[in-house]
XYZ file of C-alpha atoms in Angstrom:
564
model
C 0.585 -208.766 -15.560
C 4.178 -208.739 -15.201
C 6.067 -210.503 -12.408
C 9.161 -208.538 -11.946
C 11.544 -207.144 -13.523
C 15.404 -207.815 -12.958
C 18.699 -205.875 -14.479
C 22.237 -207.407 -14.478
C 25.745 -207.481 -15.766
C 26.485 -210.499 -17.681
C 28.304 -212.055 -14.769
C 25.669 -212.454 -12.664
C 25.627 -209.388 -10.100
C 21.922 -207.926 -9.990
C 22.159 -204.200 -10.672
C 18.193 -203.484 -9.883
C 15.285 -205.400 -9.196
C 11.712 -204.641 -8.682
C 8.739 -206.772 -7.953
C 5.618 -205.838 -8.574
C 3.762 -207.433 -6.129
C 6.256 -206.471 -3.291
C 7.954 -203.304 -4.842
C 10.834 -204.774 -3.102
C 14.518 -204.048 -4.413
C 15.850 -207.246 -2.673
C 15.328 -210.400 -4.798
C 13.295 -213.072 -2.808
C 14.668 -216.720 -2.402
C 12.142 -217.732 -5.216
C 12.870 -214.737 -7.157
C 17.054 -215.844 -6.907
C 16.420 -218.966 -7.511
C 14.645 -218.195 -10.772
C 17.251 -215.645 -11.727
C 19.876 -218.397 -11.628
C 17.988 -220.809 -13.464
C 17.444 -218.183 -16.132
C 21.185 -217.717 -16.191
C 22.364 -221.007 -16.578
C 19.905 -221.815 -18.995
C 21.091 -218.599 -21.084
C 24.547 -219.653 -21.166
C 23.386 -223.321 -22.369
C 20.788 -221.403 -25.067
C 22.019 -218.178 -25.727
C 20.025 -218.004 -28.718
C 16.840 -218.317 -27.175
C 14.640 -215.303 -26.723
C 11.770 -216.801 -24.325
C 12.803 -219.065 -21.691
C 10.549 -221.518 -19.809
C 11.897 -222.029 -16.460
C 12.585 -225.974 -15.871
C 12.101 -225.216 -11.785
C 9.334 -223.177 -12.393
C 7.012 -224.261 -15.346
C 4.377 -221.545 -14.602
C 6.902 -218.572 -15.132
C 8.197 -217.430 -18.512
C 11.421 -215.678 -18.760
C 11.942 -212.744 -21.559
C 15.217 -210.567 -21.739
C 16.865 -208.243 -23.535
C 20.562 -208.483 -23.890
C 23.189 -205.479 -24.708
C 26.971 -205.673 -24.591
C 27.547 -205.552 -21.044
C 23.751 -206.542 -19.334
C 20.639 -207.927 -19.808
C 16.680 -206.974 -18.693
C 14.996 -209.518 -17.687
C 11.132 -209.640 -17.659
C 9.151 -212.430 -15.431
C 5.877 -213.415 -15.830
C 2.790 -216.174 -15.559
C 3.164 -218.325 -18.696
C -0.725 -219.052 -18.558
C -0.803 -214.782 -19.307
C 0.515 -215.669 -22.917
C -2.797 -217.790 -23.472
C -4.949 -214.911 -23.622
C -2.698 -211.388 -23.428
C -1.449 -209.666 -25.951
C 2.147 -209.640 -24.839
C 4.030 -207.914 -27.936
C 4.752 -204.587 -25.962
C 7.464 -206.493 -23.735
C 10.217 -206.398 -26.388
C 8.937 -202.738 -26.501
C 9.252 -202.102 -22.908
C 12.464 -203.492 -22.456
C 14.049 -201.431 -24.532
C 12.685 -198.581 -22.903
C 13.692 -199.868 -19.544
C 17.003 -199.943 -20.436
C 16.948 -196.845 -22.235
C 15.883 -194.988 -19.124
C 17.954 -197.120 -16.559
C 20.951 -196.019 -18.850
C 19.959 -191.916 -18.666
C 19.442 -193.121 -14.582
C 22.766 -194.231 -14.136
C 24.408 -191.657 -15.783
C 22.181 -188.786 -13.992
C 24.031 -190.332 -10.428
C 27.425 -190.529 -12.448
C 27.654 -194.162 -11.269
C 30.961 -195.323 -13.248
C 31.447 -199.417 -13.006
C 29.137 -202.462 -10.684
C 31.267 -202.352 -7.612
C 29.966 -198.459 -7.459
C 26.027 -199.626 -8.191
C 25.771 -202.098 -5.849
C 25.867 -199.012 -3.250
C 23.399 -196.637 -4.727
C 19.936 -196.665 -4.060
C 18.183 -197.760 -7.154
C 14.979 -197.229 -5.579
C 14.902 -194.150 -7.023
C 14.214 -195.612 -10.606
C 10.983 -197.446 -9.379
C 8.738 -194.135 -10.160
C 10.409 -193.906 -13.771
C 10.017 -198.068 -14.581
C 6.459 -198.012 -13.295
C 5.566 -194.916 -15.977
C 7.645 -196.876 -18.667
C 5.550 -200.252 -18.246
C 2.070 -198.110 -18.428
C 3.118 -196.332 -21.861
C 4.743 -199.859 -22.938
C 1.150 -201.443 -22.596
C -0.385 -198.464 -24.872
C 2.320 -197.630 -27.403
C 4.468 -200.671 -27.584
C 2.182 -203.253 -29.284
C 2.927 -204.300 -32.579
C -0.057 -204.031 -34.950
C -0.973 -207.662 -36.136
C -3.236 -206.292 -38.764
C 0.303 -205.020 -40.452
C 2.192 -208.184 -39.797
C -0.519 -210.708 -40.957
C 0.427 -209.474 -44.509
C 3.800 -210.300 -44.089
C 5.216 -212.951 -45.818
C 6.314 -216.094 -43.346
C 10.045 -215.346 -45.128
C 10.216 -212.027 -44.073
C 8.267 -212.954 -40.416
C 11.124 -215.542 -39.731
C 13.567 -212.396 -40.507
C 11.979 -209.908 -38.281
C 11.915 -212.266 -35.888
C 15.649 -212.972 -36.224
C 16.552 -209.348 -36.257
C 14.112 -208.166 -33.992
C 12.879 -204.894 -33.781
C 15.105 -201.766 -34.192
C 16.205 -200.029 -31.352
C 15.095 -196.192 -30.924
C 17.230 -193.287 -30.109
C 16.754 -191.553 -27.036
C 17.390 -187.643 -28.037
C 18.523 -186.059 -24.851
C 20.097 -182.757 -25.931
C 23.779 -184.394 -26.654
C 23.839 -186.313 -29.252
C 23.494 -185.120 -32.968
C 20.418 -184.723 -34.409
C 20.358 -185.608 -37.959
C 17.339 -185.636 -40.227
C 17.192 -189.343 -40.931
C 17.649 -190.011 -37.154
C 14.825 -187.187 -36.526
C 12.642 -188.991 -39.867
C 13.355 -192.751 -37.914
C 11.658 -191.300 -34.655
C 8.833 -189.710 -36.153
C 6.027 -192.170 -36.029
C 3.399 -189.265 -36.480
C 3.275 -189.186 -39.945
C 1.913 -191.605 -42.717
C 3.722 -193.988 -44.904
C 3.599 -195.849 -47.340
C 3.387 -199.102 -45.549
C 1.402 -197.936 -42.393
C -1.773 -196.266 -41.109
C -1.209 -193.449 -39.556
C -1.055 -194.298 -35.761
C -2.455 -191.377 -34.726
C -6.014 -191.916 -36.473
C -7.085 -194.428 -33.258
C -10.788 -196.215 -33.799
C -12.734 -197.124 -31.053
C -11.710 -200.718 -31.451
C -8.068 -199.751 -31.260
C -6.470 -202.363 -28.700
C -4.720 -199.623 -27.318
C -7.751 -197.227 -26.614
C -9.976 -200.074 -25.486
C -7.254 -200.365 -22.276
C -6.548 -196.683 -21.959
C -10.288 -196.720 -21.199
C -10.617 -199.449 -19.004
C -7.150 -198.428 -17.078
C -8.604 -194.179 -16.823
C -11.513 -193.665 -17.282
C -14.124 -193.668 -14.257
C -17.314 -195.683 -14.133
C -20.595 -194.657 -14.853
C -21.603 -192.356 -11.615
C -18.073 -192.626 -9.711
C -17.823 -189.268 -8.033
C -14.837 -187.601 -8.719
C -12.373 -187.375 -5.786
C -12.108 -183.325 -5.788
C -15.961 -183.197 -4.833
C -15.414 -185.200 -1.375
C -15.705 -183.572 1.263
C -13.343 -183.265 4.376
C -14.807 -182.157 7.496
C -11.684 -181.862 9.666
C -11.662 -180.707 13.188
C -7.788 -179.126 14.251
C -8.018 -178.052 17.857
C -10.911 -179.872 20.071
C -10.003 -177.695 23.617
C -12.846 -179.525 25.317
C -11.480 -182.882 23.931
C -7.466 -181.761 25.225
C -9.175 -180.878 28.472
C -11.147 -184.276 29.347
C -8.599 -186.374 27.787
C -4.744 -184.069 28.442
C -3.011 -187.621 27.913
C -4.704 -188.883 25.085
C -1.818 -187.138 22.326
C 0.014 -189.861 21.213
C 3.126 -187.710 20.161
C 6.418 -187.425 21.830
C 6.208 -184.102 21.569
C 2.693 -183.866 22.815
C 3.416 -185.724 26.020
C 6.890 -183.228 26.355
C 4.514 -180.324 25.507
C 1.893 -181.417 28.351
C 4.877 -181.767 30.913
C 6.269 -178.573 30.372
C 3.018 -176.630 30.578
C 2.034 -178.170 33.788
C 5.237 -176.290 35.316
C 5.324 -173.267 33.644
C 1.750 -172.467 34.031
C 0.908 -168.985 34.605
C 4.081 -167.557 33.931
C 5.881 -165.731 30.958
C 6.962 -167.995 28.160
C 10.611 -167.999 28.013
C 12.916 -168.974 25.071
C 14.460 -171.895 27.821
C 10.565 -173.037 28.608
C 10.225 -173.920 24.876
C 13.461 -175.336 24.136
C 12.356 -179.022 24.374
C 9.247 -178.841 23.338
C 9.980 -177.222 20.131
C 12.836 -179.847 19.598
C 10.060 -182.898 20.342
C 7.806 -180.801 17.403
C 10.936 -180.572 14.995
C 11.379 -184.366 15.226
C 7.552 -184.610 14.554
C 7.724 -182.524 11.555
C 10.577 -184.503 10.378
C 9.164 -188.055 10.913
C 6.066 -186.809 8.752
C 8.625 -186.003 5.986
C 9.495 -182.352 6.298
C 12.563 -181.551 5.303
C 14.838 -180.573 8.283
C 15.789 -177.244 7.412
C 11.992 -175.923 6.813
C 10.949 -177.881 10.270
C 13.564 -175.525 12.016
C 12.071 -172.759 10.349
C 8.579 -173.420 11.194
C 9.421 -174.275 15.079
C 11.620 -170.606 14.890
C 8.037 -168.720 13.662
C 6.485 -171.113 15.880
C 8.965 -169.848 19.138
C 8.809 -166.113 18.027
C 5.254 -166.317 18.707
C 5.333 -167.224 22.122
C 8.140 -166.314 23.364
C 7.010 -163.181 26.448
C 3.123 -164.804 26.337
C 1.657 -164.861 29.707
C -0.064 -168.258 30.674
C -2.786 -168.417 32.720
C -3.907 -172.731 32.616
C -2.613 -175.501 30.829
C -5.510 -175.797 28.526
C -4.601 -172.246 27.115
C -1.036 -172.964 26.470
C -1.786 -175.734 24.945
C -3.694 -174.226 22.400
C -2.020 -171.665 21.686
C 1.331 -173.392 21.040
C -1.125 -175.431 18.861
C -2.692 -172.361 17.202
C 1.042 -171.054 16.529
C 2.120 -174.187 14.566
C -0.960 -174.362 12.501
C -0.645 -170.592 11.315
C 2.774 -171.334 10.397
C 2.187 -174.232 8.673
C -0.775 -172.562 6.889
C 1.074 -169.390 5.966
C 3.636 -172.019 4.222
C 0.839 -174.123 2.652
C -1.000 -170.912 1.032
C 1.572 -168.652 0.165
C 1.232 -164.821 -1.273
C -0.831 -163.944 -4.084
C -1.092 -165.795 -7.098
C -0.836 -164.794 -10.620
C -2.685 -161.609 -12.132
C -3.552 -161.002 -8.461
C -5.695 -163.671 -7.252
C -5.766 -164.425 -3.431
C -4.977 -168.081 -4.793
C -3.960 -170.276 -7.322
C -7.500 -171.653 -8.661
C -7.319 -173.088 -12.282
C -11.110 -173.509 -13.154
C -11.855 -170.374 -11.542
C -8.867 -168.739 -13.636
C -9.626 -170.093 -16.826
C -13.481 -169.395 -16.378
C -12.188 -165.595 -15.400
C -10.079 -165.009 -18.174
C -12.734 -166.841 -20.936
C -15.170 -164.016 -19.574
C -13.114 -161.041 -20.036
C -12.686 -161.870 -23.946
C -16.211 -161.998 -24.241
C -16.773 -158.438 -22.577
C -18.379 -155.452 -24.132
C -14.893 -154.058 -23.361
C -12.508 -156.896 -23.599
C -8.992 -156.174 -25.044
C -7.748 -157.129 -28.333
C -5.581 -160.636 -27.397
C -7.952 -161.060 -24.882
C -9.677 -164.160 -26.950
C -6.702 -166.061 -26.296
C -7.173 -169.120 -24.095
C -5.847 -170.116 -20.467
C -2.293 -171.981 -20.530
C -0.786 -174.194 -18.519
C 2.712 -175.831 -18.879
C 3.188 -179.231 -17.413
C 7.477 -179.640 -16.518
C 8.609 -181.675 -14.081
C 11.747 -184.955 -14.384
C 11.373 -188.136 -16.277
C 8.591 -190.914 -14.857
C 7.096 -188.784 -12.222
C 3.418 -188.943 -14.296
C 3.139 -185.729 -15.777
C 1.204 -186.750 -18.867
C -0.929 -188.360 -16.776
C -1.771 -185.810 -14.488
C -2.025 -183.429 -17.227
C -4.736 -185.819 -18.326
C -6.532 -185.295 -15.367
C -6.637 -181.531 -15.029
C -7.831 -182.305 -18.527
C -10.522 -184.230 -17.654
C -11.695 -181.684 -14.987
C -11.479 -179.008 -16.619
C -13.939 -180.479 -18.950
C -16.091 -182.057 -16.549
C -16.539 -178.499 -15.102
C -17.733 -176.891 -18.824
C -14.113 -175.684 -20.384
C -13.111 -176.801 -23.297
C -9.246 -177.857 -23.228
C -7.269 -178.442 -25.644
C -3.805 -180.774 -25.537
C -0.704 -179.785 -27.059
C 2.073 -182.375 -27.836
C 5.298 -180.579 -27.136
C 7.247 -183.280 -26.218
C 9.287 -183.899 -29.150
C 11.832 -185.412 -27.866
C 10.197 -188.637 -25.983
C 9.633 -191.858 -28.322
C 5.960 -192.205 -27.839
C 5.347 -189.024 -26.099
C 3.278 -188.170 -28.866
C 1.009 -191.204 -29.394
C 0.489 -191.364 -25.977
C -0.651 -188.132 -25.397
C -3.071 -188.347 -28.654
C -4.619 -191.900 -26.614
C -5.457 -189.481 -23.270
C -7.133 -187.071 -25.578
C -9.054 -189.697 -27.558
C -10.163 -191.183 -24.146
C -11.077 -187.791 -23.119
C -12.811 -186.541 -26.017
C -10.609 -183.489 -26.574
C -8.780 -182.258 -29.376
C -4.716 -182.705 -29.889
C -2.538 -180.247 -31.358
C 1.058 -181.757 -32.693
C 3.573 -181.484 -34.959
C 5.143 -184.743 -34.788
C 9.002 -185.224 -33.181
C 12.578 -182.506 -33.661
C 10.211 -179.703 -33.883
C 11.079 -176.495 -32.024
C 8.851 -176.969 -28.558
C 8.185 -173.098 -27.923
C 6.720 -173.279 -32.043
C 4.968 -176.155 -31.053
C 3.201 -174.412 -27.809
C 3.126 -170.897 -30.076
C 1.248 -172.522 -32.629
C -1.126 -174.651 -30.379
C -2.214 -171.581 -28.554
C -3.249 -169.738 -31.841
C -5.080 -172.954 -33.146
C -7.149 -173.138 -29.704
C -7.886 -169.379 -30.524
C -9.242 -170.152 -33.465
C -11.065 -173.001 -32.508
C -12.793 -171.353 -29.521
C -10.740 -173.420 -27.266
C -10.354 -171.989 -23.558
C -7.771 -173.680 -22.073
C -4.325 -175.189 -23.760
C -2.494 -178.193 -21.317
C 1.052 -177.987 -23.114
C 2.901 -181.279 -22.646
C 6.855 -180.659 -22.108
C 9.701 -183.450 -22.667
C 10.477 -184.745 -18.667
C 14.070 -183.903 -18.361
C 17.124 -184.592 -15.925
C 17.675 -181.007 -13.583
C 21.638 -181.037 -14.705
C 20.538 -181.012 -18.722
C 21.299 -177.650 -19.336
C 20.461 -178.159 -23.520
C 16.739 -179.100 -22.523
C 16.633 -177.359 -19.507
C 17.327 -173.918 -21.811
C 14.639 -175.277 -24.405
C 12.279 -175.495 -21.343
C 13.241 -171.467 -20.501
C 12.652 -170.711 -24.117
C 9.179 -172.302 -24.676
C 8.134 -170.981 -21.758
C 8.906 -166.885 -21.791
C 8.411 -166.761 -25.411
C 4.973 -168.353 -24.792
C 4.554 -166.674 -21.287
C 1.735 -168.971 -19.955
C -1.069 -168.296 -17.304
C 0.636 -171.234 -15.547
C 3.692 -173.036 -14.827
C 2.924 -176.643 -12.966
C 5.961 -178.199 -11.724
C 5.056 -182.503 -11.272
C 7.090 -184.360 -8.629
C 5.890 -187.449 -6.428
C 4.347 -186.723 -2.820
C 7.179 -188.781 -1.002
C 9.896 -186.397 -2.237
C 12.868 -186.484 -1.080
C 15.944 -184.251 -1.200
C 16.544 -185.288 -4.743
C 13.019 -183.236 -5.571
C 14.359 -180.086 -3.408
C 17.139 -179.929 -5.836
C 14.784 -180.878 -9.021
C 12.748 -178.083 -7.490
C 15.458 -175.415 -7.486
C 17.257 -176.502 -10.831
C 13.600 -175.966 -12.743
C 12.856 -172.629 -10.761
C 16.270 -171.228 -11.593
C 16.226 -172.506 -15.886
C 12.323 -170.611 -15.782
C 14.589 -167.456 -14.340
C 18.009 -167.761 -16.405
C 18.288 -165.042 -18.792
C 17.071 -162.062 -16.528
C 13.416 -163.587 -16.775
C 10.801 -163.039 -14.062
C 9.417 -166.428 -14.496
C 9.196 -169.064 -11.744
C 7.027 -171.861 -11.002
C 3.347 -170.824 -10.166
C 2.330 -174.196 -8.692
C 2.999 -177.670 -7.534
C 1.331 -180.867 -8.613
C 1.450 -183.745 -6.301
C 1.413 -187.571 -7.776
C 0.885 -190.357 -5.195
C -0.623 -188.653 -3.074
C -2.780 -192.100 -2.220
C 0.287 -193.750 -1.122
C 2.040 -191.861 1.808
C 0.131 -192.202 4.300
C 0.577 -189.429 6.950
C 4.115 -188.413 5.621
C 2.711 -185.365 3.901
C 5.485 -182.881 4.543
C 6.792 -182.954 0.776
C 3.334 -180.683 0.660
C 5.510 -178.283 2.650
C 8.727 -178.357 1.989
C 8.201 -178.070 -1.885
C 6.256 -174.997 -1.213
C 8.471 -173.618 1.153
C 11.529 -173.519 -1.315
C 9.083 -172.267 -4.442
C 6.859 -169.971 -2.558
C 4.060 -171.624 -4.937
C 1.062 -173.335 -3.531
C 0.274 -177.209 -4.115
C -2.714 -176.967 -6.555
C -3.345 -180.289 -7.200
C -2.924 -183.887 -6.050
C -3.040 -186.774 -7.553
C -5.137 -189.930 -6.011
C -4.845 -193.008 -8.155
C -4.684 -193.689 -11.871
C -8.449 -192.602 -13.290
C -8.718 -189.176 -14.665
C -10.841 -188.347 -11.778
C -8.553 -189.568 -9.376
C -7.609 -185.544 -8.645
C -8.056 -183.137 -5.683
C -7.376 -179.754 -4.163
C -4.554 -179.680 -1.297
C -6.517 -179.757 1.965
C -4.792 -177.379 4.445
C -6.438 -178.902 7.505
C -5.743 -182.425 6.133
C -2.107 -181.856 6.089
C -2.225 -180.435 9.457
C -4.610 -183.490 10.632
C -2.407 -186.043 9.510
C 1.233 -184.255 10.802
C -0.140 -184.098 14.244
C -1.717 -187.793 13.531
């Protein structure tokens, strides 16, 4: 729907740019040229909120201007014909909101300095921004069609007023705190949590999550993957198209027969560490997993090529499997296996000998940065859950977020399920505390507690995020980062892991959820180094934007596509 969308300082320099049809951080010639039309005809017409571009009549030009830069939002003008386009003033706000906490999070200090970062990093938070915008951000023309044309001419002067984004420094205040909350009634509104199936905003969460009728859901396919083929290596020895491979096949032609020697593997372990690398691994853990990989052959006795072969093959997939399913997981499972869990622990209340709290449902915390999709993919586990026969419940402890709260109640209306909130500046842990008890009562098996995303350096939330959970001590602790992670999510990784421990806790993160996971292609080594650092397996990943759009980590995939 939207074109692109374009930051910059009011003399002109362009501080970030993204286009969604090219996802491109570099302005086209079309796209400058209609940046510099937009400019010039802002300083002619400052007062003008909607621009239509003299040099290009079928774009339509909407901005957002603060003291020092503006957002600027392109789109088709023939959109406005038949879209309901009042969630742009919405979203710009927003964008700027977050692009303000992004600059700040990379300490960048005055334009000269931005023009050198990489602002690609904010693409993952503006792309989760625009999808709330379109649910939350529309203004409800049932309300404003009883507004007088007086008082439309002055809301349309004044526009509409800017919201606060709490993020653990500022005061809170209870008018501030009362001005957020947008949970309660009113006496000039409906309450926007009471959605109707007609809602606007429902109709699209639908259309934009839900599956169709029949779709199969992506964590029943199938992969039927086959790792090491010796007959295939032995008809075809030069059909590896890896450096490494090729190194490999030229080193065990000379050494055949002979005892392995730490010398004989030296190159071909350094032609595997650039492999592992190019596939997204980060550098240190590839090191580590060609050292395992060397310790295991090193004094082997070779007897062909073909068995070599193999069993250097055979040594890298053990490490990389001993990585990708680590230890034991919680209470003592083999694994980390939430419907199998949940369905576990619903059974043992219901024994002839079940303990006293042992009515109390399965929980799972959702952390994880800003933008990543961690509502969403909360909505999904959600959604399988209850297509497998639990009976989940959502809690809204996110009450820090503008919107967080409405547009978790729209995922649970799509999905059927019940919400449990408390509105915004509510105490999270109290939030989770008293969610859990409700889904007690209720006979609800399963509680998916929604957590505020939050900057690794924010000690105030990060210490809220401690608190909630080892006062609510949860069955799970799922830690949401994008599957083409860099070293920024290593670090986001190991500032989460250490809050959960601060305070002489136990606690750590029990599992990984990967978002994207459609969109990498073969660079699937986030998979490992994330679980490398954490010791905690990936347990879900996510495939698209539908609410089955979800799957298990596949082991043999992930070795399949970093020897692809």
């Amino acid at each position: 729907m939207i074109d692109s969308v374009t930051i910059f300082s009011k003399s002109g320099v362009v501080l970030y740019h993204y286009a969604y049809l090219t996802s491109s951080n570099d302005l086209t010639p079309k796209e400058e040229d209609i940046v510099n039309n937009f400019l010039s005809q802002h300083l002619l017409h400052p007062s003008l909120k909607v621009l239509s571009l003299n040099t290009t009549p079928s774009t339509t030009a909407e901005y957002l201007s603060t003291e020092n830069e503006m957002v600027v939002v392109l789109y088709p003008s023939i959109i406005a014909s038949y879209a309901d386009l009042s969630w742009i003033n919405y979203f710009m706000k927003e964008v700027w909101n977050e692009y303000s906490l992004f600059r700040k999070s990379i300490q960048i200090k005055d334009v000269d300095e931005e023009s050198s970062v990489d602002t690609s990093l904010f693409n993952a938070t503006l792309n989760a921004v625009y999808e709330k915008a379109q649910i939350v951000g529309k203004i409800d023309r049932s309300k404003s069609s009883n507004v007088s044309k007086k008082e439309q001419t002055k809301v349309g002067k004044k526009g509409k007023d800017a919201r606060v984004w709490h993020e653990g420094e500022q005061e809170v205040t209870s008018a501030s705190m009362a001005k957020l909350d947008r949970s309660k009634n009113d006496a000039a509104s409906t309450d926007p949590m009471e959605l109707n199936d007609n809602s606007p905003a429902l109709i699209e969460a639908r259309a934009a999550y839900l599956p169709e009728a029949n779709e199969r859901p992506t964590w029943e396919e199938e992969e039927n993957l086959k790792l090491v083929d010796e007959d295939d290596d032995e008809s075809q020895p030069d059909s590896s198209s890896s450096a490494w491979g090729n190194s490999l096949k030229g080193m065990m032609d000379q050494i055949s027969g002979k005892v392995l020697t730490e010398g004989d593997l030296e190159q071909p372990l350094l032609e595997m560490e650039k492999m592992l690398a190019g596939k997204n691994v980060a550098r240190d853990i590839a090191q580590d997993i060609c050292e395992k990989v060397k310790g295991k052959l090193i004094g082997k006795k070779m007897t062909s090529f073909t068995r070599v072969k193999s069993a250097v093959r055979q040594a890298l997939e053990v490490s990389i499997e001993k990585i990708l399913k680590p230890g034991r997981g919680r209470g003592g499972s083999d694994s980390v296996d939430v419907l199998r869990d949940v369905i576990s622990k619903r059974e043992r209340g219901r024994g002839l000998f079940s303990k006293k709290d042992a009515d109390a449902p399965y929980t799972i915390v959702m952390i994880g940065i800003n933008g990543i999709g961690k509502t969403t993919s909360l909505a999904k586990i959600a959604y399988y859950l209850k297509s497998n026969g639990c009976n989940p419940l959502l809690a809204a402890c996110d009450t820090f977020r503008s919107g967080a709260v409405e547009q978790l109640n729209t995922h649970a209306k799509c999905l059927g399920v019940p919400l449990y909130h408390k509105g915004y500046s509510k105490d999270p842990s109290s939030v989770a505390k008293a969610a859990i008890q409700q889904a007690r009562q209720e006979g609800n098996d399963v509680v998916l507690i929604d957590t505020a995303g939050r900057m690794q350096n924010n000690i105030p939330l990060m210490q809220a995020l401690s608190n909630l959970v080892v006062q609510n001590n949860p069955d799970l602790v799922l830690f949401v980062c994008e599957a083409l992670v860099g070293n920024d999510g290593m670090d986001q990784l190991e500032m989460f892991n250490k809050a959960l421990r601060s305070g002489g806790h136990n606690r750590k993160i029990d599992g990984i959820v990967l978002t994207k996971f459609d969109t990498i292609d073969d660079k699937v080594g986030a998979a490992l180094t994330l679980t490398h650092i954490t010791g905690s397996p990936v347990v879900f990943c996510g495939t698209g934007q539908k609410y089955n759009h979800l799957k298990k980590l596949s082991v043999q995939s992930i070795i399949k596509s970093l020897f692809s």
